XYZ file of C-alpha atoms in Angstrom:
352
model
C -53.419 -16.097 14.068
C -52.866 -16.388 10.308
C -51.740 -19.503 8.467
C -48.231 -18.169 7.826
C -47.546 -17.718 11.551
C -48.909 -21.206 12.280
C -46.678 -22.617 9.566
C -43.587 -20.893 10.989
C -44.415 -22.225 14.467
C -44.781 -25.750 13.102
C -41.515 -25.371 11.180
C -39.715 -24.058 14.287
C -40.955 -26.936 16.448
C -40.143 -29.534 13.782
C -36.589 -28.284 13.115
C -35.805 -27.661 16.793
C -36.956 -31.116 17.855
C -35.105 -32.679 14.931
C -31.853 -30.861 15.762
C -32.244 -31.745 19.450
C -32.766 -35.444 18.694
C -29.800 -35.517 16.319
C -27.516 -33.833 18.852
C -28.709 -36.068 21.695
C -28.198 -39.292 19.736
C -24.734 -38.349 18.461
C -23.268 -34.933 19.349
C -20.008 -35.733 17.560
C -21.041 -34.882 13.987
C -20.751 -31.706 11.933
C -24.267 -32.084 10.547
C -25.545 -30.944 13.946
C -24.166 -27.454 13.296
C -26.241 -27.105 10.141
C -29.356 -28.540 11.814
C -28.993 -26.240 14.826
C -28.597 -23.181 12.600
C -31.652 -24.113 10.527
C -33.609 -24.574 13.750
C -32.385 -21.234 15.110
C -33.403 -19.435 11.908
C -36.863 -21.026 12.041
C -37.203 -20.128 15.734
C -36.355 -16.484 15.030
C -38.813 -16.405 12.111
C -41.573 -17.896 14.259
C -40.843 -15.524 17.146
C -40.963 -12.551 14.776
C -44.265 -13.731 13.344
C -45.757 -14.127 16.811
C -44.600 -10.657 17.846
C -46.124 -9.051 14.766
C -49.339 -11.084 15.081
C -49.722 -10.003 18.717
C -50.323 -6.363 17.682
C -48.696 -5.420 20.984
C -46.860 -2.171 20.170
C -44.666 -2.315 23.256
C -43.557 -5.872 22.436
C -42.982 -4.957 18.786
C -40.850 -1.946 19.791
C -38.745 -4.114 22.114
C -38.244 -6.700 19.351
C -37.239 -3.976 16.886
C -34.793 -2.512 19.408
C -33.176 -5.924 19.962
C -32.981 -6.470 16.193
C -31.370 -3.068 15.605
C -28.841 -3.647 18.382
C -27.847 -6.970 16.807
C -27.529 -5.342 13.377
C -25.335 -2.567 14.799
C -23.121 -5.072 16.651
C -22.706 -7.226 13.551
C -21.994 -4.154 11.425
C -19.454 -2.933 13.995
C -17.717 -6.315 13.996
C -17.631 -6.499 10.174
C -16.355 -2.923 9.846
C -13.517 -3.516 12.320
C -12.707 -7.143 11.495
C -9.215 -6.298 10.206
C -8.409 -4.221 13.296
C -9.595 -7.026 15.555
C -7.638 -9.705 13.698
C -4.390 -7.716 13.656
C -4.783 -6.728 17.316
C -5.317 -10.383 18.281
C -2.332 -11.451 16.180
C -0.096 -8.948 18.007
C -1.207 -10.239 21.417
C -0.647 -13.890 20.421
C 2.765 -12.953 18.979
C 3.764 -11.355 22.286
C 2.490 -14.125 24.559
C 2.991 -17.336 22.573
C 5.700 -18.969 20.478
C 6.269 -17.533 16.999
C 5.056 -20.610 15.125
C 2.955 -20.743 11.973
C 0.064 -22.211 13.982
C 0.063 -19.102 16.191
C -0.011 -16.696 13.224
C -3.359 -17.701 11.711
C -5.223 -14.521 12.644
C -2.400 -12.477 11.094
C -2.414 -14.586 7.917
C -6.187 -14.273 7.705
C -5.941 -10.490 8.065
C -3.339 -10.349 5.280
C -5.540 -12.519 3.021
C -8.532 -10.242 3.621
C -6.448 -7.153 2.855
C -5.304 -8.719 -0.429
C -8.925 -9.536 -1.344
C -10.026 -5.996 -0.511
C -7.221 -4.504 -2.622
C -8.093 -6.786 -5.517
C -11.754 -5.734 -5.307
C -10.748 -2.069 -5.430
C -8.027 -2.121 -8.077
C -8.171 -5.458 -9.912
C -10.444 -4.228 -12.678
C -7.859 -1.642 -13.711
C -5.274 -4.270 -14.635
C -7.322 -7.249 -15.842
C -9.752 -7.853 -18.713
C -13.308 -7.336 -17.479
C -14.376 -10.969 -17.843
C -11.260 -12.186 -15.989
C -11.910 -9.734 -13.178
C -15.571 -10.768 -12.982
C -14.617 -14.455 -12.959
C -12.069 -13.998 -10.181
C -14.526 -11.857 -8.203
C -17.150 -14.568 -8.594
C -14.712 -17.257 -7.434
C -13.672 -15.193 -4.415
C -17.314 -14.566 -3.566
C -18.175 -18.280 -3.723
C -15.124 -19.297 -1.664
C -15.719 -16.572 0.938
C -19.394 -17.466 1.249
C -18.629 -21.176 1.563
C -15.972 -20.597 4.213
C -18.287 -18.317 6.210
C -21.149 -20.836 6.117
C -18.997 -23.826 7.078
C -17.174 -21.776 9.729
C -20.470 -20.658 11.258
C -21.737 -24.256 11.315
C -18.496 -25.363 12.970
C -18.690 -22.603 15.599
C -22.302 -23.542 16.328
C -21.602 -27.220 16.891
C -18.433 -26.397 18.869
C -20.418 -24.078 21.142
C -23.219 -26.625 21.560
C -20.750 -29.434 22.280
C -19.093 -27.339 24.990
C -22.495 -26.811 26.637
C -22.923 -30.523 27.346
C -23.054 -31.375 31.044
C -22.712 -35.144 31.524
C -23.842 -36.856 34.708
C -21.241 -37.470 37.389
C -21.305 -41.251 37.037
C -18.336 -41.833 34.759
C -16.027 -44.852 34.854
C -13.121 -43.165 33.094
C -11.798 -39.657 32.483
C -9.210 -39.326 29.711
C -6.890 -36.313 29.778
C -5.353 -35.571 26.383
C -1.713 -34.574 26.359
C -0.039 -31.447 24.980
C 3.539 -30.239 24.760
C 5.601 -29.811 27.938
C 7.539 -26.687 28.894
C 11.311 -27.257 28.928
C 10.590 -30.904 28.208
C 9.221 -31.764 31.635
C 6.829 -29.113 33.019
C 3.068 -28.979 32.503
C 2.010 -25.834 30.636
C -0.955 -23.645 31.608
C -2.895 -24.991 28.652
C -2.222 -28.601 29.618
C -2.760 -27.816 33.305
C -6.258 -26.559 32.468
C -7.095 -29.970 30.993
C -5.894 -31.779 34.111
C -7.705 -29.316 36.377
C -10.924 -29.973 34.459
C -10.581 -33.705 35.100
C -9.719 -33.168 38.781
C -12.720 -30.871 39.297
C -15.026 -33.430 37.714
C -13.438 -36.265 39.712
C -13.986 -34.450 43.008
C -17.545 -33.469 42.168
C -18.344 -37.094 41.402
C -16.840 -37.962 44.793
C -19.045 -35.352 46.514
C -22.112 -36.861 44.837
C -21.286 -40.217 46.402
C -20.620 -41.984 43.110
C -17.810 -44.543 42.564
C -14.676 -42.671 41.580
C -13.526 -42.757 37.946
C -10.102 -43.825 36.789
C -8.166 -40.978 35.179
C -6.208 -41.968 32.078
C -3.380 -39.581 31.269
C -2.714 -39.942 27.562
C 0.406 -38.593 25.862
C 3.739 -39.965 24.701
C 7.238 -38.533 24.912
C 8.295 -36.122 22.182
C 11.784 -35.994 20.779
C 12.559 -32.827 22.745
C 10.911 -33.983 25.993
C 12.640 -35.513 29.019
C 9.589 -37.488 30.100
C 6.273 -38.539 28.638
C 3.374 -36.103 28.748
C 1.359 -38.780 30.549
C 3.941 -39.047 33.358
C 4.157 -35.278 33.785
C 0.352 -34.987 33.857
C 0.056 -37.792 36.369
C 2.590 -36.133 38.683
C 0.653 -32.866 38.407
C -2.517 -34.696 39.471
C -0.755 -36.496 42.328
C 0.486 -33.130 43.590
C -3.170 -32.011 43.628
C -4.113 -34.945 45.875
C -5.440 -37.470 43.345
C -4.701 -41.038 44.594
C -2.162 -42.917 42.469
C -4.508 -45.921 42.426
C -7.039 -43.895 40.437
C -4.560 -42.959 37.689
C -3.576 -44.838 34.538
C -0.729 -43.995 32.176
C -1.054 -44.160 28.390
C 2.387 -42.968 27.317
C 2.701 -44.159 23.718
C 0.420 -41.838 21.742
C 1.719 -39.019 19.562
C -1.520 -37.670 18.073
C -5.067 -37.010 19.256
C -6.319 -39.990 17.262
C -3.763 -42.207 18.994
C -4.817 -40.717 22.349
C -8.282 -42.066 21.660
C -7.205 -45.385 20.111
C -4.754 -46.338 22.846
C -7.063 -45.179 25.654
C -9.875 -47.229 24.115
C -7.629 -50.306 24.182
C -6.890 -49.784 27.893
C -10.580 -49.361 28.735
C -11.701 -52.333 26.636
C -9.025 -54.510 28.196
C -10.084 -53.547 31.729
C -13.835 -53.696 31.072
C -13.566 -56.938 29.022
C -16.300 -55.857 26.646
C -18.685 -54.572 29.330
C -20.354 -51.178 28.736
C -18.670 -48.152 30.258
C -19.115 -44.407 30.646
C -16.213 -42.107 29.785
C -15.375 -38.473 29.139
C -12.209 -36.982 27.683
C -10.757 -33.661 28.820
C -9.158 -31.146 26.496
C -9.315 -27.405 25.899
C -12.671 -25.991 24.832
C -11.530 -24.973 21.336
C -10.214 -28.514 20.668
C -13.206 -30.332 22.114
C -15.227 -31.074 18.988
C -12.324 -32.251 16.813
C -11.228 -34.516 19.650
C -14.783 -35.863 19.688
C -14.511 -36.681 15.978
C -11.303 -38.611 16.676
C -12.958 -40.444 19.587
C -15.772 -41.487 17.268
C -13.258 -42.572 14.622
C -11.388 -44.649 17.216
C -14.572 -46.368 18.397
C -14.217 -44.807 21.844
C -17.567 -44.338 23.590
C -16.705 -40.968 25.096
C -17.627 -37.317 24.775
C -15.709 -34.282 25.930
C -15.305 -31.918 28.861
C -13.945 -28.533 27.789
C -11.222 -26.822 29.801
C -10.799 -23.053 30.000
C -8.531 -21.359 27.465
C -7.175 -17.814 27.666
C -9.531 -15.517 25.748
C -6.786 -13.973 23.604
C -5.749 -17.447 22.381
C -9.236 -18.615 21.370
C -9.574 -16.911 17.924
C -6.282 -18.280 16.619
C -6.863 -21.738 18.086
C -10.446 -21.917 16.820
C -9.376 -20.991 13.273
C -6.774 -23.750 13.470
C -9.417 -26.256 14.556
C -11.742 -25.200 11.743
C -8.950 -25.587 9.183
C -8.035 -29.026 10.538
C -11.637 -30.268 10.403
C -12.067 -28.751 6.934
C -9.074 -30.772 5.723
C -10.483 -33.922 7.351
C -13.363 -33.660 4.832
C -11.415 -32.103 1.953
C -12.815 -34.404 -0.757
C -16.425 -33.566 0.118
C -15.618 -29.838 0.296
C -13.792 -30.007 -3.046
C -16.851 -31.566 -4.709
C -19.268 -29.003 -3.257
C -16.981 -26.059 -4.089
C -16.460 -27.421 -7.604
C -20.223 -27.506 -8.175
C -20.636 -24.002 -6.746
C -17.914 -22.704 -9.087
C -19.611 -23.927 -12.261
C -21.267 -20.505 -12.880
C -17.833 -18.877 -12.534
C -16.437 -21.310 -15.092
C -19.290 -20.475 -17.460
C -18.605 -16.758 -16.953
C -14.953 -17.245 -17.869
C -15.638 -19.402 -20.946
C -18.323 -17.010 -22.145
C -15.948 -14.057 -21.772
C -13.173 -15.946 -23.536
C -15.442 -16.788 -26.494
C -16.571 -13.178 -26.804
C -12.956 -12.042 -26.729
C -12.241 -13.958 -29.901
């Protein structure tokens, strides 16, 4: 085995262990997405080196076949990305409310079409250096968005894979809007069902039962608080009223976490506790960031979301987390755009 293969193996082990330790210590941080992707890249490099070093033609052919299949799938996805986005936007438009938040895949498709049209025809109408500068800026922004989006998707996927032990003291169900001001929606029902399933499994395992905190205030167009509607839903499913707690003042996810933390700290009187919050899978990681911000010692349990709704909802989550760190992103993007600025100034000087 040559030194390069040994080095890649060492690198793969080092990065994988490092990413694993980071995620285990604190899964609620975006840095984990970057670390996991670095580890994955090193693992693939090491695996490829081992396959080649084996001189096993059958194994090499299998690895090449897998690689080609992945390349074809990625190429297929990239080639049809506009079709997929528009198709998803049509489905969401038909099945959900016609709000701006539910039109993100459509808006993204329109933005990509505009970029494609500019790439094809922009040079005809703009001075060459202006066109090159704008193309450079678009390239930097697109690359940055793709990298940060991929890191977000990685950490979101990893966070959803967590399987906590069934020994929790509290389960916190995060509220969402009610239908007709009083009925639990399918999306909100999935969150409650996730908590109920976990509650019953903990009961089967013979552990003390957790208290379920239903967290959600009453909106201006709602006849009751989200917490009360969720609690009634759970009672109808056979959950004892004694094991439920209402938190009916919060209006945002951060307040969900802050007010629930106050209830838990008041009941536990400073003693350590184990808690999990329940929300939809696409919202899980951002909710975890809010839990961390609120000082709530809890991680998340992801509830099922309709497949057609996931792309739009995930884009919304990415955008929200991006804006949570907008100053840092602005600094990094500004640095990355310095070559574009130089290109523009250089072209401007040459023009005169």
